[in-house]
CSV table of C-alpha atoms in Angstrom, one decimal:
chain,number,residue,atom,x,y,z
A,1049,MET,CA,74.4,31.1,-6.9
A,1050,LEU,CA,72.9,29.6,-3.7
A,1051,VAL,CA,73.8,32.6,-1.7
A,1052,VAL,CA,72.2,34.9,-4.2
A,1053,VAL,CA,69.0,32.9,-4.2
A,1054,LEU,CA,68.8,32.9,-0.4
A,1055,ALA,CA,69.6,36.6,-0.2
A,1056,SER,CA,66.9,37.3,-2.7
A,1057,TRP,CA,64.4,35.1,-0.8
A,1058,SER,CA,65.1,36.9,2.4
A,1059,GLN,CA,64.7,40.3,0.8
A,1060,VAL,CA,61.4,39.1,-0.8
A,1061,VAL,CA,60.1,37.8,2.5
A,1062,TRP,CA,60.8,40.7,4.7
A,1063,SER,CA,60.2,43.7,2.5
A,1064,GLN,CA,56.8,44.9,3.6
A,1065,GLN,CA,54.6,47.0,1.3
A,1066,ALA,CA,51.4,48.9,1.8
A,1067,ASP,CA,48.9,46.3,3.1
A,1068,ASN,CA,45.5,47.8,2.7
A,1069,GLY,CA,43.4,45.3,4.6
A,1070,GLN,CA,41.6,43.9,1.5
A,1071,ARG,CA,40.9,40.2,0.9
A,1072,VAL,CA,41.0,38.2,-2.3
A,1073,VAL,CA,39.5,34.8,-3.2
A,1074,LEU,CA,40.8,33.4,-6.5
A,1075,VAL,CA,38.7,30.7,-8.0
A,1076,MET,CA,39.7,28.6,-11.0
A,1077,THR,CA,37.8,26.0,-12.9
A,1078,ASP,CA,39.8,23.7,-15.1
A,1079,GLY,CA,39.3,24.0,-18.8
A,1080,LEU,CA,36.0,25.8,-19.0
A,1081,ARG,CA,35.7,27.3,-22.4
A,1082,TRP,CA,35.1,31.0,-23.1
A,1083,GLN,CA,32.5,29.9,-25.6
A,1084,GLU,CA,30.1,28.6,-23.0
A,1085,VAL,CA,30.8,31.5,-20.6
A,1086,PHE,CA,29.8,34.1,-23.2
A,1087,ARG,CA,27.5,32.2,-25.5
A,1088,GLY,CA,26.0,29.7,-23.2
A,1089,ALA,CA,25.3,26.1,-24.1
A,1090,ASP,CA,25.9,24.9,-27.6
A,1091,ALA,CA,22.8,23.1,-28.9
A,1092,SER,CA,24.9,21.2,-31.5
A,1093,LEU,CA,27.0,19.6,-28.8
A,1094,LEU,CA,24.1,18.9,-26.3
A,1095,THR,CA,23.2,15.5,-27.8
A,1096,PRO,CA,22.5,12.1,-26.2
A,1097,LYS,CA,25.8,10.8,-27.7
A,1098,ARG,CA,27.6,13.5,-25.6
A,1099,TYR,CA,25.8,12.8,-22.4
A,1100,PHE,CA,27.0,9.5,-20.9
A,1101,ASP,CA,26.9,8.0,-24.5
A,1102,GLY,CA,23.1,7.9,-24.8
A,1103,ARG,CA,21.3,9.5,-21.9
A,1104,ASP,CA,18.3,11.7,-22.7
A,1105,VAL,CA,19.1,15.4,-22.9
A,1106,SER,CA,15.6,16.9,-22.9
A,1107,GLU,CA,15.8,18.2,-19.3
A,1108,LEU,CA,19.2,19.8,-20.0
A,1109,GLU,CA,17.8,21.4,-23.1
A,1110,LYS,CA,15.0,23.0,-21.0
A,1111,GLU,CA,17.5,24.1,-18.4
A,1112,PHE,CA,20.2,25.5,-20.5
A,1113,LEU,CA,19.0,26.3,-24.1
A,1114,ALA,CA,17.4,29.6,-25.1
A,1115,ALA,CA,17.0,31.8,-28.2
A,1116,THR,CA,19.9,34.1,-27.6
A,1117,PRO,CA,23.5,33.8,-26.3
A,1118,GLU,CA,22.7,36.3,-23.6
A,1119,GLU,CA,19.8,34.2,-22.4
A,1120,ARG,CA,21.8,31.0,-22.6
A,1121,ARG,CA,24.7,32.3,-20.7
A,1122,GLU,CA,22.5,33.6,-17.9
A,1123,LYS,CA,20.9,30.2,-17.6
A,1124,LEU,CA,24.2,28.4,-17.5
A,1125,MET,CA,26.0,30.8,-15.1
A,1126,PRO,CA,23.4,33.1,-13.4
A,1127,PHE,CA,25.6,34.4,-10.6
A,1128,LEU,CA,28.4,35.3,-13.0
A,1129,TRP,CA,26.1,37.2,-15.4
A,1130,LYS,CA,23.5,38.7,-12.9
A,1131,THR,CA,25.9,39.6,-10.1
A,1132,MET,CA,29.6,39.3,-10.9
A,1133,VAL,CA,29.7,40.9,-14.3
A,1134,PRO,CA,27.3,43.9,-13.5
A,1135,SER,CA,29.2,44.6,-10.3
A,1136,GLY,CA,32.6,44.0,-11.8
A,1137,GLN,CA,34.3,43.1,-15.1
A,1138,ILE,CA,34.8,40.2,-17.4
A,1139,TYR,CA,37.3,39.8,-20.2
A,1140,GLY,CA,37.5,37.3,-23.0
A,1141,ASP,CA,34.4,37.8,-25.1
A,1142,ARG,CA,36.0,37.2,-28.5
A,1143,ASP,CA,32.6,38.0,-30.2
A,1144,ALA,CA,32.8,41.5,-28.8
A,1145,GLY,CA,36.5,42.3,-29.5
A,1146,SER,CA,37.9,41.2,-26.1
A,1147,ASP,CA,40.7,38.6,-25.9
A,1148,ALA,CA,42.1,36.9,-22.9
A,1149,PHE,CA,44.7,34.2,-23.3
A,1150,VAL,CA,47.5,32.2,-21.7
A,1151,THR,CA,51.1,33.1,-22.6
A,1152,ASN,CA,52.9,29.8,-21.7
A,1153,GLY,CA,52.3,28.4,-25.2
A,1154,LEU,CA,51.3,25.0,-23.9
A,1155,ASN,CA,47.6,25.4,-23.2
A,1156,PHE,CA,47.3,22.7,-20.5
A,1157,SER,CA,46.8,22.6,-16.8
A,1158,TYR,CA,50.0,22.8,-14.7
A,1159,PRO,CA,51.6,25.5,-17.0
A,1160,GLY,CA,48.4,27.5,-16.7
A,1161,TYR,CA,48.2,27.2,-12.9
A,1162,SER,CA,51.8,28.2,-12.6
A,1163,GLU,CA,51.4,31.1,-14.9
A,1164,THR,CA,48.4,32.3,-12.9
A,1165,LEU,CA,50.2,32.1,-9.6
A,1166,THR,CA,53.6,33.4,-10.7
A,1167,GLY,CA,52.7,35.8,-13.5
A,1168,HIS,CA,54.9,34.1,-16.1
A,1169,GLY,CA,55.4,31.0,-18.1
A,1170,ASP,CA,58.3,28.7,-17.3
A,1171,PRO,CA,59.8,26.2,-19.8
A,1172,ARG,CA,60.5,23.9,-16.9
A,1173,ILE,CA,56.8,23.5,-16.3
A,1174,ASN,CA,56.1,21.5,-19.5
A,1175,SER,CA,54.0,18.6,-18.2
A,1176,ASN,CA,51.3,17.7,-15.7
A,1177,ASP,CA,53.8,15.7,-13.7
A,1178,ASN,CA,53.2,16.1,-9.9
A,1179,VAL,CA,56.5,17.9,-9.1
A,1180,LEU,CA,57.0,20.9,-6.9
A,1181,ASN,CA,56.9,24.3,-8.6
A,1182,PRO,CA,60.4,25.7,-8.6
A,1183,ASN,CA,59.0,29.2,-8.9
A,1184,LEU,CA,58.0,31.6,-6.1
A,1185,THR,CA,54.3,32.1,-6.3
A,1186,VAL,CA,52.4,35.3,-5.3
A,1187,LEU,CA,50.7,33.1,-2.6
A,1188,ALA,CA,54.0,32.1,-1.1
A,1189,TRP,CA,55.3,35.7,-1.1
A,1190,LEU,CA,52.2,37.1,0.4
A,1191,ASN,CA,52.2,34.5,3.2
A,1192,HIS,CA,55.6,35.6,4.2
A,1193,GLN,CA,54.8,39.3,4.4
A,1194,PRO,CA,54.6,40.8,7.9
A,1195,GLY,CA,51.1,40.6,9.2
A,1196,MET,CA,50.1,38.1,6.4
A,1197,GLU,CA,51.7,35.0,7.9
A,1198,GLY,CA,49.3,32.1,8.1
A,1199,LYS,CA,46.6,34.1,6.3
A,1200,VAL,CA,46.9,32.4,2.9
A,1201,ALA,CA,45.3,29.1,1.9
A,1202,ALA,CA,44.9,27.0,-1.2
A,1203,PHE,CA,42.5,24.2,-2.0
A,1204,GLY,CA,42.4,22.1,-5.2
A,1205,ALA,CA,40.4,19.1,-6.5
A,1206,TRP,CA,43.4,18.0,-8.6
A,1207,ASP,CA,46.3,16.7,-6.5
A,1208,VAL,CA,48.9,18.6,-8.7
A,1209,ILE,CA,47.5,21.9,-7.4
A,1210,ALA,CA,49.4,21.3,-4.2
A,1211,SER,CA,52.7,21.1,-6.2
A,1212,ALA,CA,51.8,24.2,-8.2
A,1213,VAL,CA,51.4,26.1,-4.9
A,1214,ASN,CA,54.4,24.3,-3.4
A,1215,PRO,CA,53.7,24.1,0.4
A,1216,GLU,CA,57.4,23.9,1.2
A,1217,LYS,CA,57.9,27.4,-0.2
A,1218,CYS,CA,54.5,28.8,0.7
A,1219,GLY,CA,54.2,27.6,4.3
A,1220,CYS,CA,50.5,28.1,4.0
A,1221,ALA,CA,47.5,25.8,4.4
A,1222,VAL,CA,47.3,23.6,1.3
A,1223,ASN,CA,44.9,20.7,0.5
A,1224,ALA,CA,44.4,19.0,-2.8
A,1225,GLY,CA,43.3,15.7,-4.4
A,1226,TYR,CA,42.3,12.9,-2.1
A,1227,ALA,CA,44.6,14.0,0.8
A,1228,PRO,CA,42.7,14.5,4.1
A,1229,PHE,CA,42.8,18.0,5.5
A,1230,THR,CA,43.4,18.7,9.2
A,1231,MET,CA,43.3,21.9,11.2
A,1232,GLU,CA,43.1,22.8,14.8
A,1233,PRO,CA,40.4,22.5,16.0
A,1234,MET,CA,39.0,19.9,13.7
A,1235,THR,CA,35.2,20.0,13.1
A,1236,PRO,CA,32.7,17.2,12.6
A,1237,ARG,CA,32.0,18.6,9.1
A,1238,LEU,CA,35.6,18.5,8.1
A,1239,GLU,CA,36.0,14.9,9.4
A,1240,PHE,CA,33.0,14.0,7.3
A,1241,LEU,CA,34.5,15.7,4.2
A,1242,ASN,CA,37.7,13.7,4.7
A,1243,ARG,CA,35.7,10.5,4.9
A,1244,MET,CA,33.8,11.4,1.7
A,1245,LYS,CA,37.0,11.7,-0.2
A,1246,ALA,CA,38.4,8.5,1.2
A,1247,GLU,CA,35.3,6.5,0.5
A,1248,THR,CA,34.4,7.9,-2.9
A,1249,PRO,CA,35.5,5.8,-6.0
A,1250,GLU,CA,38.5,7.4,-7.7
A,1251,VAL,CA,37.0,8.0,-11.1
A,1252,TRP,CA,39.9,10.3,-12.1
A,1253,GLU,CA,43.4,9.6,-10.8
A,1254,GLY,CA,44.4,12.1,-8.1
A,1255,GLU,CA,41.2,14.1,-8.4
A,1256,PRO,CA,37.9,13.7,-6.5
A,1257,PHE,CA,34.7,15.4,-7.5
A,1258,ASP,CA,34.6,19.1,-6.8
A,1259,ALA,CA,32.1,19.1,-3.9
A,1260,PRO,CA,34.3,17.8,-1.1
A,1261,GLU,CA,37.2,20.1,-1.9
A,1262,PHE,CA,34.9,23.1,-2.3
A,1263,TYR,CA,33.3,22.5,1.1
A,1264,THR,CA,36.7,21.8,2.7
A,1265,ALA,CA,37.7,25.3,1.6
A,1266,MET,CA,34.5,26.7,2.9
A,1267,GLU,CA,35.0,25.1,6.3
A,1268,TYR,CA,38.5,26.5,6.5
A,1269,ILE,CA,37.3,30.0,5.5
A,1270,LYS,CA,34.6,30.0,8.2
A,1271,ALA,CA,37.0,28.8,10.9
A,1272,LYS,CA,40.3,30.6,10.1
A,1273,LYS,CA,39.2,33.6,8.0
A,1274,PRO,CA,42.3,33.8,5.7
A,1275,ARG,CA,43.1,37.0,3.8
A,1276,VAL,CA,43.8,35.2,0.5
A,1277,VAL,CA,42.2,31.9,-0.6
A,1278,PHE,CA,42.8,30.0,-3.8
A,1279,VAL,CA,40.2,27.4,-4.8
A,1280,SER,CA,40.7,25.2,-7.9
A,1281,LEU,CA,37.9,23.0,-9.2
A,1282,GLY,CA,38.3,20.3,-11.9
A,1283,GLU,CA,35.1,18.6,-13.1
A,1284,THR,CA,34.6,20.9,-16.1
A,1285,ASP,CA,37.9,19.6,-17.6
A,1286,GLU,CA,37.3,16.0,-16.7
A,1287,TRP,CA,33.8,15.7,-18.2
A,1288,ALA,CA,35.0,17.6,-21.4
A,1289,HIS,CA,37.8,15.1,-21.9
A,1290,GLN,CA,35.2,12.3,-21.8
A,1291,ASN,CA,33.1,14.1,-24.5
A,1292,ASN,CA,30.3,14.4,-21.9
A,1293,TYR,CA,28.9,17.8,-22.8
A,1294,GLY,CA,25.8,17.4,-20.7
A,1295,GLU,CA,27.8,16.8,-17.5
A,1296,TYR,CA,30.3,19.5,-18.5
A,1297,LEU,CA,27.4,22.0,-18.6
A,1298,ILE,CA,26.1,20.7,-15.2
A,1299,ALA,CA,29.6,21.1,-13.8
A,1300,ALA,CA,29.9,24.6,-15.0
A,1301,HIS,CA,26.5,25.5,-13.6
A,1302,ARG,CA,27.6,24.0,-10.3
A,1303,VAL,CA,30.7,26.1,-10.3
A,1304,ASP,CA,28.6,29.2,-10.7
A,1305,ALA,CA,26.5,28.1,-7.7
A,1306,TYR,CA,29.7,27.6,-5.7
A,1307,LEU,CA,30.7,31.1,-6.6
A,1308,LYS,CA,27.4,32.4,-5.3
A,1309,GLN,CA,27.6,30.4,-2.2
A,1310,LEU,CA,31.2,31.5,-1.5
A,1311,TRP,CA,30.4,35.2,-2.2
A,1312,ASP,CA,27.2,35.2,-0.1
A,1313,THR,CA,29.1,33.5,2.8
A,1314,LEU,CA,31.9,36.1,2.6
A,1315,GLN,CA,29.5,39.0,2.5
A,1316,ALA,CA,27.8,37.6,5.6
A,1317,MET,CA,31.1,37.7,7.6
A,1318,PRO,CA,32.3,41.1,8.9
A,1319,GLU,CA,35.9,40.1,8.2
A,1320,TYR,CA,35.1,40.0,4.5
A,1321,ARG,CA,32.0,42.1,3.9
A,1322,GLY,CA,32.8,45.1,1.6
A,1323,LYS,CA,36.5,44.4,1.4
A,1324,THR,CA,36.8,41.2,-0.6
A,1325,THR,CA,37.5,40.8,-4.3
A,1326,MET,CA,36.7,37.6,-6.3
A,1327,ILE,CA,38.8,36.6,-9.3
A,1328,PHE,CA,37.5,33.8,-11.6
A,1329,LEU,CA,39.2,32.2,-14.6
A,1330,PRO,CA,40.3,28.8,-16.0
A,1331,ASP,CA,43.8,27.4,-16.5
A,1332,HIS,CA,43.3,27.0,-20.2
A,1333,GLY,CA,40.7,26.9,-22.9
A,1334,ARG,CA,39.7,24.1,-25.3
A,1335,GLY,CA,39.3,23.5,-29.0
A,1336,SER,CA,36.4,25.3,-30.8
A,1337,GLY,CA,35.1,22.5,-33.1
A,1338,PRO,CA,32.8,19.6,-32.6
A,1339,ASP,CA,35.7,17.2,-32.5
A,1340,ASP,CA,38.4,19.1,-30.6
A,1341,TRP,CA,36.2,20.8,-28.0
A,1342,THR,CA,37.2,17.9,-25.7
A,1343,SER,CA,40.9,18.7,-26.0
A,1344,HIS,CA,43.5,21.3,-25.4
A,1345,GLY,CA,47.3,21.7,-25.6
A,1346,GLN,CA,50.0,23.0,-27.8
A,1347,LYS,CA,48.5,21.5,-31.0
A,1348,ILE,CA,45.2,23.3,-30.4
A,1349,PRO,CA,45.9,27.0,-30.8
A,1350,ASP,CA,42.4,28.0,-29.8
A,1351,ALA,CA,42.9,26.4,-26.4
A,1352,LYS,CA,45.0,29.5,-25.4
A,1353,TYR,CA,41.8,31.6,-25.2
A,1354,ILE,CA,40.3,32.0,-21.7
A,1355,PHE,CA,38.1,34.4,-19.7
A,1356,MET,CA,38.9,36.5,-16.6
A,1357,ALA,CA,36.4,38.0,-14.3
A,1358,PHE,CA,36.8,40.4,-11.3
A,1359,MET,CA,34.4,41.7,-8.7
A,1360,GLY,CA,35.0,43.7,-5.5
A,1361,PRO,CA,35.4,47.1,-4.0
A,1362,GLU,CA,38.7,47.7,-5.8
A,1363,THR,CA,37.2,46.9,-9.2
A,1364,PRO,CA,35.2,49.5,-11.2
A,1365,ALA,CA,31.9,48.1,-12.4
A,1366,LEU,CA,32.5,48.1,-16.1
A,1367,GLY,CA,30.7,44.9,-17.0
A,1368,ASN,CA,31.5,42.8,-20.1
A,1369,ARG,CA,34.5,44.5,-21.5
A,1370,MET,CA,34.1,45.0,-25.3
A,1371,HIS,CA,36.7,46.2,-27.9
A,1372,VAL,CA,39.4,46.5,-25.3
A,1373,GLU,CA,43.1,45.7,-25.2
A,1374,ALA,CA,43.8,42.0,-24.7
A,1375,VAL,CA,44.6,40.7,-21.2
A,1376,THR,CA,46.6,37.6,-20.3
A,1377,GLN,CA,46.7,35.0,-17.6
A,1378,SER,CA,50.2,36.3,-16.7
A,1379,GLN,CA,48.5,39.5,-15.3
A,1380,VAL,CA,46.5,37.7,-12.6
A,1381,ALA,CA,49.2,37.4,-10.0
A,1382,ALA,CA,50.1,41.1,-10.1
A,1383,THR,CA,46.5,42.1,-10.2
A,1384,LEU,CA,45.8,40.0,-7.1
A,1385,ALA,CA,48.7,41.6,-5.3
A,1386,LYS,CA,47.8,45.1,-6.2
A,1387,ILE,CA,44.3,44.6,-4.9
A,1388,LEU,CA,45.9,43.9,-1.5
A,1389,GLY,CA,48.2,46.9,-1.8
A,1390,TYR,CA,51.4,45.0,-2.9
A,1391,ASP,CA,53.6,45.3,-6.0
A,1392,TRP,CA,54.3,41.8,-7.3
A,1393,ASN,CA,56.2,43.1,-10.3
A,1394,ALA,CA,58.9,44.6,-7.9
A,1395,VAL,CA,59.4,41.0,-6.6
A,1396,GLU,CA,59.0,39.1,-9.9
A,1397,PRO,CA,59.9,41.3,-12.9
A,1398,LYS,CA,59.0,38.6,-15.4
A,1399,ALA,CA,55.3,38.8,-14.3
A,1400,GLY,CA,52.7,40.5,-16.3
A,1401,LEU,CA,51.5,43.9,-15.2
A,1402,PRO,CA,48.2,44.2,-13.3
A,1403,VAL,CA,45.1,44.4,-15.5
A,1404,GLY,CA,44.9,48.2,-15.3
A,1405,ALA,CA,41.1,48.7,-15.4
A,1406,ALA,CA,40.4,45.9,-12.9
A,1407,VAL,CA,42.0,47.8,-10.0
A,1408,ARG,CA,41.2,51.3,-8.9
């Protein structure tokens, strides 16, 4: 069996396919519900009780509430709805006959990240324990393709993201949680970001706030110009678990601002301009009621529903997909690879097929 595995790995590593020079940035935000993405803020949840247990919400009501779902969602995520969706595609609007969901059956974080990066669920990934992913991810495989070596990177606010990527298999630049990040040459900004993480109170075990990890990824992109970048953010999930709907909305709004900042930065760089695709989705959904919106998992079936958005030169501008065939998280890995000119399904037959309409 060991010989078979090694032979398979060797074949996987050295079988080059048709690299087309494209770039991909995959952004995930933990546990952001499809409801807020497509309907905007829910006024019934935006109460003082659900904002630091008593803080005034009047300013948040002005910022995020409006008469229609379309207005509310644009207020919450303006870049997504004014730039990404019109220029690309989004799936998962259940009010418009579009379903997107996870297939691992567990509806929580590590299984969702693994499904996204490998294209399939795995019964061995059945907890959020910080253990190395035994599966080959599309990131690891791409990083070992001729001409792609050292051009893949992954950054995550949650420390388990490093294990989901598995640096030992990937061999790519990986940073997650409170771990400092080093590269050659180091920059003053990166040194400062490392200090920020080290000196910030650890509110959530193994997971700093999103800002230092996002800007660490940005610093790496500017310096090293990787072909494939994975960025995972976590505050949307953490605030939701604390029943803090106000801060959950603020975190989602900030993620949208990060998407814009990342996209604008890439379009200002000749290495990325006109040849970069952005993919955006969560690892899982959440409950749909006033009591279970804070939670997710196997016992909350609605938590399987997610959203998936794509924008780039390889993606036709079809906007908000309505009354279309369902898509799954298991299709992301093959879609990402196809955008770059590679066939992930030839490497991992268990993976979902690419989202057909999302790639020309």
